[in-house]
XYZ file of C-alpha atoms in Angstrom:
497
model
C -23.920 18.810 7.844
C -23.936 19.188 11.631
C -20.553 20.416 12.888
C -20.441 17.789 15.630
C -20.226 15.041 13.038
C -16.973 13.264 12.238
C -15.643 10.510 9.991
C -14.084 7.346 11.431
C -11.223 5.850 9.397
C -10.182 2.262 10.071
C -6.578 1.673 8.969
C -5.941 -2.072 9.044
C -2.211 -2.492 8.373
C 0.250 -5.345 8.204
C 1.466 -5.068 11.799
C -1.228 -3.033 13.546
C -4.831 -1.878 13.450
C -5.574 1.818 13.880
C -8.661 3.960 14.181
C -8.527 7.698 13.443
C -11.390 10.136 13.813
C -11.276 13.194 11.536
C -13.215 16.432 11.500
C -14.268 18.168 8.310
C -10.966 20.093 8.106
C -8.934 16.854 8.126
C -7.843 17.406 11.736
C -7.284 14.294 13.860
C -9.703 14.237 16.801
C -8.441 10.971 18.246
C -6.283 8.036 17.225
C -5.773 4.586 18.765
C -3.432 1.841 17.553
C -2.965 -1.805 18.541
C -0.401 -4.257 17.216
C -1.283 -7.887 16.549
C 0.603 -11.168 16.218
C 2.840 -11.963 13.258
C 2.815 -15.715 12.563
C 5.699 -17.412 10.722
C 4.949 -21.173 10.435
C 7.869 -21.827 8.061
C 10.589 -19.821 6.373
C 8.972 -17.460 3.862
C 5.463 -18.063 5.251
C 3.570 -15.179 6.881
C 0.126 -15.421 8.480
C -2.280 -13.405 10.632
C -5.207 -14.510 12.767
C -8.318 -12.964 11.119
C -10.152 -12.962 14.462
C -7.314 -11.019 16.086
C -7.360 -8.535 13.194
C -11.096 -8.099 13.706
C -10.787 -7.792 17.486
C -7.973 -5.221 17.407
C -9.692 -3.183 14.707
C -12.966 -2.969 16.638
C -11.157 -2.287 19.922
C -9.307 0.663 18.402
C -12.520 2.047 16.891
C -14.392 1.862 20.189
C -11.485 3.337 22.158
C -11.065 6.190 19.662
C -14.732 7.112 20.091
C -14.480 6.914 23.867
C -11.301 8.986 23.836
C -13.104 11.729 21.921
C -16.294 11.352 24.001
C -18.339 10.529 20.914
C -21.214 8.124 20.223
C -22.393 6.490 17.027
C -24.625 9.537 16.483
C -21.519 11.713 16.045
C -20.021 9.527 13.288
C -21.239 10.458 9.819
C -19.574 7.478 8.136
C -16.849 4.850 8.364
C -14.087 4.456 5.777
C -11.705 1.499 5.634
C -8.188 1.196 4.265
C -6.201 -1.993 4.495
C -3.141 -4.091 3.797
C -3.717 -5.382 0.288
C -3.648 -8.927 -1.153
C -3.878 -10.620 2.271
C -6.354 -13.482 1.922
C -9.117 -14.685 4.253
C -11.515 -17.628 3.770
C -14.362 -18.114 6.237
C -17.559 -20.088 6.867
C -20.590 -18.306 5.420
C -22.843 -19.274 8.339
C -20.601 -19.180 11.406
C -18.068 -16.530 10.320
C -15.228 -18.777 11.465
C -12.076 -18.618 9.314
C -11.060 -22.009 7.919
C -7.370 -21.026 8.119
C -5.218 -18.101 9.156
C -5.081 -15.126 6.806
C -2.225 -15.597 4.319
C -0.375 -12.280 4.238
C 0.738 -10.422 1.112
C 4.398 -10.999 2.104
C 3.991 -14.799 2.135
C 5.960 -16.651 -0.552
C 4.603 -20.192 -0.018
C 2.759 -20.190 -3.346
C 5.805 -19.567 -5.548
C 5.201 -22.873 -7.339
C 1.598 -21.858 -8.107
C 2.866 -18.584 -9.587
C 5.524 -20.398 -11.635
C 2.829 -22.632 -13.124
C 1.001 -19.504 -14.315
C 4.001 -18.086 -16.210
C 2.841 -19.487 -19.596
C -0.352 -17.437 -19.136
C 1.375 -14.254 -17.984
C 0.527 -12.191 -21.074
C -3.171 -12.917 -20.591
C -2.940 -12.239 -16.853
C -1.203 -8.933 -17.475
C -3.742 -7.819 -20.082
C -6.709 -8.609 -17.860
C -5.385 -7.686 -14.410
C -2.399 -5.390 -14.967
C -0.365 -7.688 -12.713
C 2.386 -10.267 -13.085
C 2.154 -13.920 -12.070
C 3.515 -13.677 -8.538
C 2.668 -15.130 -5.095
C 2.322 -11.505 -3.885
C -1.295 -11.445 -5.086
C -4.358 -13.130 -3.566
C -5.262 -15.704 -6.222
C -2.534 -18.256 -5.505
C -3.045 -17.843 -1.742
C -6.753 -18.658 -2.125
C -5.952 -21.669 -4.315
C -3.474 -22.912 -1.680
C -6.127 -22.772 1.056
C -8.609 -24.692 -1.108
C -5.965 -27.309 -1.926
C -4.455 -27.724 1.535
C -7.176 -27.197 4.152
C -9.119 -30.413 4.644
C -12.591 -30.229 3.118
C -12.176 -26.611 2.032
C -12.598 -27.157 -1.713
C -15.732 -29.268 -1.331
C -17.266 -26.776 1.092
C -16.384 -23.891 -1.220
C -17.969 -25.595 -4.227
C -21.096 -26.197 -2.117
C -21.362 -22.462 -1.421
C -20.443 -22.773 2.253
C -17.246 -20.652 2.226
C -16.511 -17.018 1.395
C -13.291 -15.348 0.272
C -12.214 -11.782 0.808
C -9.318 -9.440 1.229
C -9.135 -7.631 4.561
C -11.678 -4.886 3.796
C -14.170 -7.581 2.687
C -13.662 -9.487 5.928
C -14.108 -6.403 8.124
C -17.182 -5.132 6.262
C -18.789 -8.591 6.386
C -18.198 -8.763 10.133
C -19.303 -5.180 10.816
C -22.571 -5.680 8.949
C -23.309 -9.006 10.617
C -22.802 -10.905 7.359
C -25.177 -8.737 5.320
C -22.553 -7.236 3.004
C -19.996 -9.351 1.142
C -18.250 -6.783 -1.056
C -14.800 -5.778 -2.296
C -13.972 -2.348 -3.597
C -12.339 -2.132 -7.021
C -8.946 -1.047 -5.653
C -8.691 -4.205 -3.554
C -10.396 -6.566 -6.004
C -7.867 -5.643 -8.683
C -5.026 -6.905 -6.454
C -6.356 -10.470 -6.335
C -5.206 -11.448 -9.863
C -8.778 -12.669 -10.453
C -10.400 -9.353 -11.382
C -10.587 -7.969 -14.924
C -9.701 -4.277 -14.651
C -11.244 -3.568 -18.060
C -14.676 -5.137 -17.512
C -14.731 -4.579 -13.703
C -15.821 -8.183 -13.166
C -14.359 -11.401 -11.812
C -12.833 -13.171 -14.785
C -14.031 -16.679 -15.663
C -10.802 -17.616 -17.459
C -8.698 -16.686 -14.440
C -11.061 -18.475 -12.047
C -10.877 -21.623 -14.190
C -7.088 -21.412 -14.342
C -6.847 -21.673 -10.549
C -10.035 -23.719 -10.057
C -11.704 -21.154 -7.785
C -15.502 -21.306 -7.314
C -17.147 -17.998 -8.276
C -19.705 -18.350 -5.433
C -16.943 -17.583 -2.898
C -16.220 -14.143 -4.281
C -17.479 -10.788 -2.971
C -19.505 -8.364 -5.090
C -17.201 -5.753 -6.680
C -18.184 -2.212 -5.691
C -16.960 1.364 -6.031
C -14.578 2.764 -3.436
C -17.143 5.313 -2.265
C -20.561 3.710 -1.855
C -23.052 2.628 0.789
C -22.007 -0.927 1.671
C -24.207 -1.329 4.722
C -24.468 -0.320 8.370
C -22.686 -1.581 11.453
C -24.598 -3.931 13.718
C -25.944 -2.221 16.846
C -23.770 -4.303 19.175
C -20.553 -2.658 17.989
C -21.203 1.014 18.710
C -24.649 1.178 20.296
C -26.322 2.124 17.042
C -25.873 1.853 13.279
C -23.112 3.747 11.433
C -22.992 3.708 7.607
C -19.898 2.118 6.024
C -19.336 4.123 2.861
C -15.659 4.029 1.836
C -12.960 1.438 1.213
C -9.619 1.373 -0.594
C -6.350 -0.522 -0.463
C -3.683 1.341 1.468
C -1.660 2.670 -1.468
C -4.684 3.760 -3.485
C -6.129 5.375 -0.359
C -2.872 7.323 0.032
C -3.123 8.476 -3.600
C -6.646 9.740 -2.881
C -5.592 11.225 0.463
C -2.849 13.190 -1.324
C -5.562 14.641 -3.618
C -3.971 13.146 -6.737
C -7.337 13.359 -8.463
C -6.041 14.355 -11.900
C -4.217 12.416 -14.587
C -0.454 12.766 -14.210
C -0.435 13.448 -10.474
C 1.830 11.177 -8.442
C 2.504 10.391 -4.786
C 5.246 8.546 -2.944
C 4.699 6.861 0.408
C 7.941 6.498 2.387
C 7.249 3.664 4.790
C 9.081 0.417 5.559
C 9.097 0.074 1.787
C 8.261 2.729 -0.736
C 5.284 2.902 -3.080
C 4.839 5.314 -5.980
C 1.455 5.624 -7.664
C 0.702 7.774 -10.714
C -2.879 8.613 -11.696
C -3.227 7.626 -15.371
C -6.824 8.777 -15.738
C -9.787 6.909 -17.214
C -7.844 4.201 -19.029
C -5.238 1.665 -17.864
C -1.662 2.272 -19.016
C 0.411 -0.891 -19.401
C 4.056 -0.570 -18.469
C 7.086 -1.502 -20.536
C 9.346 -0.648 -17.608
C 8.519 -3.052 -14.807
C 5.556 -1.217 -13.244
C 2.147 -2.643 -12.353
C -1.154 -1.398 -13.735
C -3.865 -1.053 -11.130
C -7.245 0.511 -10.409
C -6.877 3.636 -8.281
C -10.533 3.913 -7.211
C -14.127 3.832 -8.349
C -16.131 6.999 -7.672
C -19.431 8.361 -9.001
C -19.715 5.727 -11.697
C -16.188 6.297 -13.012
C -12.934 4.419 -12.515
C -9.467 5.931 -12.287
C -6.393 3.856 -13.024
C -2.793 4.106 -11.837
C 0.721 2.908 -12.520
C 2.404 1.506 -9.419
C 6.030 0.913 -8.552
C 7.301 -0.613 -5.327
C 10.647 -0.389 -3.557
C 11.108 -3.140 -0.974
C 13.480 -1.267 1.354
C 12.950 2.363 2.396
C 12.554 3.102 6.110
C 13.918 -0.385 6.757
C 17.321 0.847 5.530
C 17.324 3.500 8.255
C 16.393 0.804 10.777
C 19.430 -1.149 9.516
C 21.664 1.827 10.350
C 20.182 1.830 13.841
C 19.769 -1.837 14.701
C 22.519 -3.701 12.839
C 25.263 -1.083 12.352
C 24.520 0.825 15.589
C 25.327 4.102 13.820
C 22.354 5.865 15.415
C 20.095 5.419 18.449
C 16.884 6.490 16.720
C 15.668 6.800 13.129
C 15.466 10.589 13.499
C 19.226 10.755 14.114
C 19.931 9.571 10.558
C 19.247 13.111 9.378
C 21.741 14.634 11.822
C 24.475 12.077 11.078
C 24.117 12.361 7.295
C 24.162 16.165 7.506
C 27.659 16.099 9.033
C 29.095 15.737 5.509
C 28.275 17.640 2.313
C 28.376 14.545 0.106
C 28.892 10.785 0.254
C 32.379 11.293 -1.218
C 31.559 8.754 -3.923
C 29.989 6.119 -1.653
C 26.838 4.326 -2.887
C 24.646 1.972 -0.850
C 22.300 -0.369 -2.727
C 19.883 -1.571 -0.004
C 18.728 -4.720 -1.795
C 18.333 -6.635 1.470
C 15.348 -8.597 0.127
C 16.034 -8.208 -3.584
C 15.371 -5.326 -5.960
C 11.785 -4.392 -6.789
C 10.561 -2.255 -9.674
C 11.828 -1.544 -12.234
C 14.560 -4.214 -11.888
C 12.661 -7.177 -10.381
C 15.786 -9.010 -9.219
C 14.632 -11.135 -6.263
C 18.079 -12.659 -5.720
C 19.918 -9.328 -5.426
C 21.415 -8.457 -2.044
C 22.678 -5.249 -0.477
C 26.048 -3.736 -1.344
C 28.266 -0.722 -0.562
C 30.514 0.754 -3.251
C 33.203 3.437 -3.309
C 34.552 2.962 0.216
C 37.972 4.536 0.898
C 40.129 4.919 4.000
C 38.441 8.264 4.570
C 34.905 6.862 4.512
C 33.110 7.376 7.835
C 29.760 6.706 9.435
C 28.330 9.980 8.133
C 29.206 9.124 4.524
C 27.459 5.752 4.764
C 24.429 7.271 6.503
C 24.169 9.898 3.780
C 24.533 7.222 1.093
C 21.682 5.262 2.691
C 19.384 8.306 2.549
C 20.426 9.000 -1.035
C 19.671 5.381 -1.966
C 16.035 5.929 -1.016
C 15.864 8.929 -3.341
C 17.650 7.052 -6.135
C 15.212 4.150 -5.935
C 12.326 6.605 -6.120
C 13.937 8.251 -9.131
C 14.164 4.858 -10.874
C 10.374 4.552 -10.537
C 9.721 8.148 -11.582
C 11.839 7.643 -14.709
C 9.926 4.451 -15.525
C 6.607 6.281 -15.112
C 7.729 9.101 -17.375
C 8.826 6.587 -20.018
C 5.489 4.731 -19.849
C 3.317 7.851 -19.995
C 5.497 10.018 -22.225
C 5.123 13.009 -19.927
C 7.391 14.834 -17.482
C 6.534 14.723 -13.785
C 6.976 18.151 -12.220
C 5.641 17.639 -8.679
C 5.853 14.653 -6.331
C 3.473 14.566 -3.356
C 4.955 12.725 -0.383
C 3.703 11.030 2.771
C 4.785 8.360 5.241
C 7.133 8.573 8.217
C 10.377 9.169 6.299
C 8.757 12.094 4.458
C 9.364 14.104 7.645
C 13.124 13.883 7.006
C 13.969 17.279 5.478
C 17.377 16.161 4.208
C 15.888 13.157 2.402
C 13.203 15.320 0.812
C 15.828 17.787 -0.424
C 17.865 14.881 -1.795
C 14.762 13.676 -3.653
C 14.172 17.112 -5.166
C 17.816 17.327 -6.260
C 18.133 13.809 -7.672
C 14.754 13.791 -9.455
C 14.821 17.452 -10.564
C 11.289 18.173 -9.429
C 9.353 19.863 -6.643
C 8.559 17.795 -3.533
C 5.245 18.759 -1.935
C 4.770 17.693 1.689
C 1.325 18.198 3.179
C 0.763 19.367 6.748
C -0.557 15.888 7.527
C 1.363 12.856 6.275
C -1.542 10.574 7.308
C -2.620 10.253 3.691
C -3.730 6.613 3.835
C -6.361 7.010 6.542
C -7.314 10.431 5.174
C -8.043 8.838 1.809
C -10.423 6.366 3.436
C -12.089 9.216 5.350
C -12.469 11.295 2.176
C -14.031 8.408 0.240
C -16.487 7.672 3.047
C -17.332 11.332 3.591
C -18.022 12.011 -0.083
C -20.665 9.283 -0.184
C -22.735 10.786 2.645
C -22.240 14.448 1.732
C -19.853 15.157 4.599
C -17.576 16.465 1.862
C -19.488 18.089 -0.962
C -16.963 17.542 -3.749
C -13.315 16.880 -4.608
C -12.775 20.646 -4.662
C -14.114 20.789 -1.115
C -11.432 18.269 -0.074
C -8.654 20.092 -1.943
C -9.581 23.346 -0.232
C -9.124 21.659 3.148
C -5.639 20.358 2.281
C -2.716 22.459 3.519
C 0.938 22.242 2.434
C 3.705 22.142 5.042
C 6.661 22.698 2.718
C 7.807 22.461 -0.892
C 11.381 21.333 -1.592
C 12.963 22.452 -4.876
C 16.109 21.291 -6.743
C 19.339 22.990 -5.639
C 22.090 21.271 -7.680
C 23.269 21.633 -11.274
C 22.345 19.291 -14.114
C 25.970 18.128 -14.335
C 26.038 17.230 -10.629
C 22.769 15.341 -10.986
C 23.936 13.394 -14.032
C 27.162 12.413 -12.277
C 25.300 11.203 -9.182
C 22.778 9.196 -11.233
C 25.526 7.626 -13.350
C 27.238 6.406 -10.177
C 23.976 4.953 -8.852
C 23.305 3.093 -12.099
C 26.817 1.602 -12.039
C 26.281 0.471 -8.436
C 22.948 -1.209 -9.251
C 24.438 -2.883 -12.338
C 27.346 -4.201 -10.279
C 24.996 -5.471 -7.563
C 22.890 -7.386 -10.074
C 25.995 -8.798 -11.772
C 27.476 -9.975 -8.461
C 24.285 -11.782 -7.423
C 23.965 -13.430 -10.838
C 27.175 -15.396 -10.291
C-alpha cells in the first residue's frame, strides 16, 4: 500500500462529531471536532437534529482533509463509529427525516418498555438485552405511533429506519447503501444475535414494518463509496461499529477473555466472550462485538452511569477544583480516604445493581474529613464501580481477569489507574493512544481494503504507555471492598424508603 495513503475515521458521538485521519502506525495526522445542539423538548426527552449531525460530520471530515493537505486520493478507506441506539427515520426518496433523532438517553418510551416486560425472557434470549427505553425499538415504535402519517408511509415502503451509522452511510452513498453493522443492529432490540437477522417475533411485538430496516452487514466490509460531491471523488466506506465495540477493537481485545474499560462521562466495560454469546446472571448485557471475515465475536457489557461526570461534580457543584486534572493533585494530598466512601449514583445505579431510583451519597464523614478525602473517595468510587463489573464478568465466565486495557479521558489519571489496579488486583494496561474508539473504526475499515494486512499487523503497531500493578495487601483490599459494599447497600436501602 502506498505510504501516502491514510484512513479517515468518523466518530459521531452524543455531543459532537469528530473526524480523525490516521496513518498506518496509528498516528493522528489531523483531527477536527464540532459540537451540535442538544434538544430537550420535555423532562427526560433527548433529541438531535439528524441534518445537523450529518452537516457537522461532513464538515469535520472535509476540514480534517484540508488541514492535512490531503485529497480523496490519499484516503484508503473511511470507518465510522457512533453513539449507539439513537434512532433516525427518514423519507426514502427525499432523505428528509420525519422527526428528530431520538437519542439513546431519552426515557420517553418507558411505558413501551414496561409493556414488554412479560416478554423479557424471550427478548433476552434473542437479543441479549433487557426491555428498556435505552434501546432503539421502542423509540422507533414511538415515532411510528406519534408522527402524523408515519405508520402508513412506513407500511407503504416510503420510510427508512437506521441508527446513526446507517443514516451517515445512506447519506454518504447518495442513498445507495442502507445497511447496519452487526454491532449497531444488535442494540436495537429487534435483531436476533444468534441468527444474525431481524426477528419477526420482535417486529410483530412492536408492529414495525420489516421494509424500513437496513441490511445487516459485518463490521468490516465494503458498504459503498462516497458520492463525488463530498470529497471530489469516491472513497470506499469499509468499516462501522458502535462506539463501545469499536473501542474494544481499538484496544486489540481480539481474543476471548480480553477486556477493556472506557473511562468517559460514564464507564463501559466490554469483555470478549469469543464465538458464542454468554448470557449474564449478574446484571450484564450480552452483545455482538463485531463481524469480521465471516465470523462474529460476542461480548459481555457492563455500564456505569457516572464516571468522569463525578469529577465534573467536584469541579462545578462543589468547587473543590478548577479543572478536572486537579482532582489527581487534590486526592493525592492524603494517603487514604480515612474511611470516607462516595457512591456517585446521581442518575441511579447501573450494572450490576440496576437501581434507577438510587441517588448519590457520602458515608463515613468525621470532623477531620476534608476536601482531599472526598476527592480521593470520588476517584476510588470510579474504581469500585469498575470492580463491581469485573467481578460480575468473572462470575459469568468462570475465569479470572488478569489484565484490564483502559482508554478514555480519565484513563490519563495516574492515581485513578493505580487505584484500579489495587482495588481489582490486576494489571492496568494503558496504551500510548487512548483514542481507542476512532482507532477501532480505522482498523476495521483498513482491514477490509488491505491497508492493514491482519490483526497481528495491528497489534504490532500498538504501543503501551504504562502498566499499573497492584501495590496493596489482600487484607487492605478486602477491607476497602467491604466498606464499598456496605455503602452501596445503604444507598439502595435509603432510596427504597
